[in-house]
Structure formats: structure tokens, C-alpha cells
XYZ file of C-alpha atoms in Angstrom:
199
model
C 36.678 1.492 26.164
C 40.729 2.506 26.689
C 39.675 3.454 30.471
C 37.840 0.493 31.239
C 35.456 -2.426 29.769
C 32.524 -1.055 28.314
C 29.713 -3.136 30.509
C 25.672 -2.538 30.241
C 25.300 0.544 32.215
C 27.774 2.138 29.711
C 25.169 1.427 27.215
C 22.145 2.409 28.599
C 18.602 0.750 28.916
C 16.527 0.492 25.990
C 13.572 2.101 25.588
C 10.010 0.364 26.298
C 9.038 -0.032 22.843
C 12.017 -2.010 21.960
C 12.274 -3.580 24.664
C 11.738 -8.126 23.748
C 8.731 -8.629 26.119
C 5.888 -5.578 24.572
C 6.803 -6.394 20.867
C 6.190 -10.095 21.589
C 3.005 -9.752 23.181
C 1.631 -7.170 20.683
C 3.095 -9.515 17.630
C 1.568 -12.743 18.912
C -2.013 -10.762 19.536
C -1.870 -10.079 16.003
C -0.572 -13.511 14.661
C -3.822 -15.108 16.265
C -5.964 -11.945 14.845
C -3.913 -12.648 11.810
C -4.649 -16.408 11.494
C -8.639 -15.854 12.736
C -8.394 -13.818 9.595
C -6.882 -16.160 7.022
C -9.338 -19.070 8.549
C -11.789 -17.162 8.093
C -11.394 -16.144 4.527
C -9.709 -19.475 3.553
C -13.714 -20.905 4.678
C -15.172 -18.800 2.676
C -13.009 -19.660 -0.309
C -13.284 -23.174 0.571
C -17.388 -23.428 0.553
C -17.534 -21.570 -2.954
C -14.518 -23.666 -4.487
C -16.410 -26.972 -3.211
C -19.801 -25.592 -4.863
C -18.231 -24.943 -7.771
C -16.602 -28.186 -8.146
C -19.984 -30.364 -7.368
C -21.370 -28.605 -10.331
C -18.483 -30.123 -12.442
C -18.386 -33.057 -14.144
C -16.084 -35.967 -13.193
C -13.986 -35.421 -15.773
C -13.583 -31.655 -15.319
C -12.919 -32.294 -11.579
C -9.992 -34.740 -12.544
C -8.547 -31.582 -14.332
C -10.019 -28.905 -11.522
C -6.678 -26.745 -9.932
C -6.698 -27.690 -6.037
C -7.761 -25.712 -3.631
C -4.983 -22.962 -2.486
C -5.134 -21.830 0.938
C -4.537 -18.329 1.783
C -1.286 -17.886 3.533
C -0.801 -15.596 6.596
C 0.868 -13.066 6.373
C 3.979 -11.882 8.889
C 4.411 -8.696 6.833
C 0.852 -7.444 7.196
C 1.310 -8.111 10.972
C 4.785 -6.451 11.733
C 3.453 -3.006 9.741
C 0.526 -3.464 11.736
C 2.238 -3.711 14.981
C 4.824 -0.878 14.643
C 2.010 1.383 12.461
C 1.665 2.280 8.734
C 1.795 5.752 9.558
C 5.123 5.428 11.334
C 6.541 3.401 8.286
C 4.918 5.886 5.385
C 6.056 9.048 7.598
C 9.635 7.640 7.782
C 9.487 6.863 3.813
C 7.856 10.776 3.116
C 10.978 12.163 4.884
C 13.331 10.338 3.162
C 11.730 11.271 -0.124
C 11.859 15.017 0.722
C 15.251 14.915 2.204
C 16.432 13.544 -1.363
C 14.665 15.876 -3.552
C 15.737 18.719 -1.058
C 19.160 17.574 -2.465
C 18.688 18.936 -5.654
C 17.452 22.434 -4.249
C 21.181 23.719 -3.409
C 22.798 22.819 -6.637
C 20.212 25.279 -8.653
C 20.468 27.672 -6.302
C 24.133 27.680 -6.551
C 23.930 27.487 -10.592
C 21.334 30.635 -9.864
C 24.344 32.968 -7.811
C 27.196 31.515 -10.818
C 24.495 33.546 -13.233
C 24.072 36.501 -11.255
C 28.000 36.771 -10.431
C 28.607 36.201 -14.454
C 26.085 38.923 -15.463
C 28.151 41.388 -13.400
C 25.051 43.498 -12.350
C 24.476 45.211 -8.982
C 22.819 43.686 -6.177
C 19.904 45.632 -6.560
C 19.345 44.459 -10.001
C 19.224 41.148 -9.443
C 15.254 40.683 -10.889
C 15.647 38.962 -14.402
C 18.766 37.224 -13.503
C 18.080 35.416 -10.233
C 14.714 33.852 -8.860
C 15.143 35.481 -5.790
C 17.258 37.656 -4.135
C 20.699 36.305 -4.402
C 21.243 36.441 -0.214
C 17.975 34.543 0.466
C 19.949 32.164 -2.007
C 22.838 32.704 0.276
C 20.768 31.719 3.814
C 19.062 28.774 1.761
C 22.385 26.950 0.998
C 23.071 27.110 4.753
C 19.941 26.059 5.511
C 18.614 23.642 3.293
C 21.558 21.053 4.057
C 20.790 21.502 7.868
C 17.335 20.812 7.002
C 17.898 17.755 4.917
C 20.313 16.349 7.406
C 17.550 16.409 9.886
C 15.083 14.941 7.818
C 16.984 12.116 7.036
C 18.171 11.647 10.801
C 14.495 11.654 11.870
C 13.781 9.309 8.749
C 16.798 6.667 10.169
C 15.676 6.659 13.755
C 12.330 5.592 12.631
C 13.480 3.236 10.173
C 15.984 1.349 12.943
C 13.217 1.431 15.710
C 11.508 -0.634 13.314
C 14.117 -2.810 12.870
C 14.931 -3.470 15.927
C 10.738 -4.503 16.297
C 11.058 -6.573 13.407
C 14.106 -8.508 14.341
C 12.478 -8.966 17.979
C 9.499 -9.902 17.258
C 10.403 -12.673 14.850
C 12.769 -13.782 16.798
C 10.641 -14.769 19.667
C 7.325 -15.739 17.528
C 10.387 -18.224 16.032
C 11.695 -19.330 19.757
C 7.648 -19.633 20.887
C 6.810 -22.283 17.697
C 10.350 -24.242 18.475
C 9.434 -24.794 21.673
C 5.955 -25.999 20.703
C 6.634 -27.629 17.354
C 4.943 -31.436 17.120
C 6.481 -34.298 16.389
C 5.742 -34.034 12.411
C 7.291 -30.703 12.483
C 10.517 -31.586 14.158
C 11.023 -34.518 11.928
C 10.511 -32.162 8.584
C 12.839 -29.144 10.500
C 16.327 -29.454 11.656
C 17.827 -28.090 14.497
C 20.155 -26.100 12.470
C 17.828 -24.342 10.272
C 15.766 -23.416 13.014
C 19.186 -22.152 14.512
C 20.344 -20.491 11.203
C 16.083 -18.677 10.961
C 16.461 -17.511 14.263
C 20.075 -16.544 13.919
C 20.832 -14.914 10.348
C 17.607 -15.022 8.271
């Protein structure tokens, strides 16, 4: 940026998969799947909660609950969309990276015993778990190891993100541009503003 103004070819293209158009397309598929779903199930619910309350008396229907739709759900579709397996892989990496973490300081507290006890390299059995320079090579490695794992875990984790973000964003733009009447009156401009902006 001291040479010149950073513009968009400084940047780079993104990549297809976070790119606004593919994450919309596959996110609206599966809010209709999504809602097929939920009417489906909510129909279902509906038939057995209406048998159940023409078997009631009037005054037990005066005191029945009402019936409580199903909501769909934008959680289910966004892991759907991006894929469990990506999301439980990226969560199993960061696990191991942090218990990796621990690995180091015992093997360090495993050389401070063998240096204390004074004995030879060659006798290290009964003092050290294993031989102190595979301890050595291990304390070089394992951070390498653990920084990779969480890299790998973060590029996952921001991918999604960025699918998240995006596809809400435009499911949000989509509805506000085909809200009715009744909706408009019961949604201000500036919350739809702040939803698609902040939230």
C-alpha cells in the first residue's frame, strides 16, 4: 500500500466456493427442501393434535396448549450446505492440536528428570519414557505439527464463515425484495438494514 493503492487485482479473485452466486443457489435449494420438510412434519403434527383435541371435552379444549408449529431451521441448512463432515473435521483438528499442547511440556518435564538423575545416555530406561533425543526431535516437531493442525482447522472454519455470512445475506436481500405488504408494515427498513448489515 506505500507504493500505490491497493485495488482488486492486488487482492486476488476468490475462490468458486465462496464466491455470492453458488452459496445462494445451493442455500435457497435447501431453504425450499428445508420448508417442504417442516410442512410436512408440521401436517403430520397438525392431524394428530386435531384428533386428539376432538376427543376432548369442551372444557378440556378451553384449557388445551395451542398448536406449535415447527420452525425451520437456517442452522440445519447452512451445515448442510457447507457439509457436517467439513465442520466436525475442522472441530477434530482443533481438538488434537490442543491436546497436542500438552505433549511438549511432559516431554520437557521427562529430559529435566533425566538431566537431574545425572546418568549416561545409555541408561536412560527407568528414568525417561523414551529415549531422551526422540524427546529432543518431538519438541521440534510436535509444535510444527500443532501449528499445522490448527492452520488447516482455521481455513476451514473461515471458509465457512465466509458461506455463512453470504448466504444469509442474500436469502435476507431475496425476502426484502419480496416481502408483502403485512410484512413491511411489521419490519422496518432499518432492522432489515441492521440484519443484513451487523446481525
Amino acid at each position: 500500500g506505500s507504493a500505490h493503492v491497493i485495488d482488486a487485482d492486488d487482492i486476488g479473485v476468490p475462490s468458486e466456493r465462496d464466491r455470492a452466486g453458488p452459496c445462494f443457489e445451493l442455500a435457497r435449494t435447501l431453504w425450499g427442501q428445508e420448508m417442504e420438510r417442516v410442512a410436512k412434519i408440521n401436517a403430520g403434527k397438525r392431524d394428530k393434535y386435531d384428533a386428539k383435541v376432538a376427543k376432548m371435552s369442551d372444557e378440556k379444549r378451553k384449557k388445551a396448549k395451542p398448536f406449535r408449529p415447527v420452525e425451520p431451521s437456517v442452522a440445519r441448512i447452512l451445515l448442510r450446505g457447507y457439509g457436517r463432515g467439513k465442520c466436525a473435521l475442522a472441530m477434530l483438528l482443533y481438538v488434537c492440536s490442543a491436546l497436542l499442547n500438552f505433549v511438549p511440556v511432559l516431554l520437557l518435564n521427562d529430559l529435566v528428570s533425566f538431566f537431574e538423575a545425572g546418568a549416561p545416555m545409555d541408561a536412560w530406561r527407568g528414568i525417561t519414557t523414551v529415549h531422551p533425543w526422540v524427546e529432543v526431535v518431538g519438541l521440534g516437531l510436535l509444535p510444527l505439527l500443532v501449528s499445522l493442525l490448527q492452520t488447516r482447522s482455521q481455513v476451514i472454519f473461515q471458509h465457512f464463515a465466509v458461506f455463512v455470512r453470504t448466504a444469509v445475506s442474500t436469502l435476507l436481500y431475496e425476502k426484502s425484495l419480496s416481502v408483502s405488504a403485512a410484512g413491511r408494515a411489521a419490519t422496518s427498513t432499518g432492522q432489515v438494514v441492521n440484519m443484513m448489515s451487523n446481525d
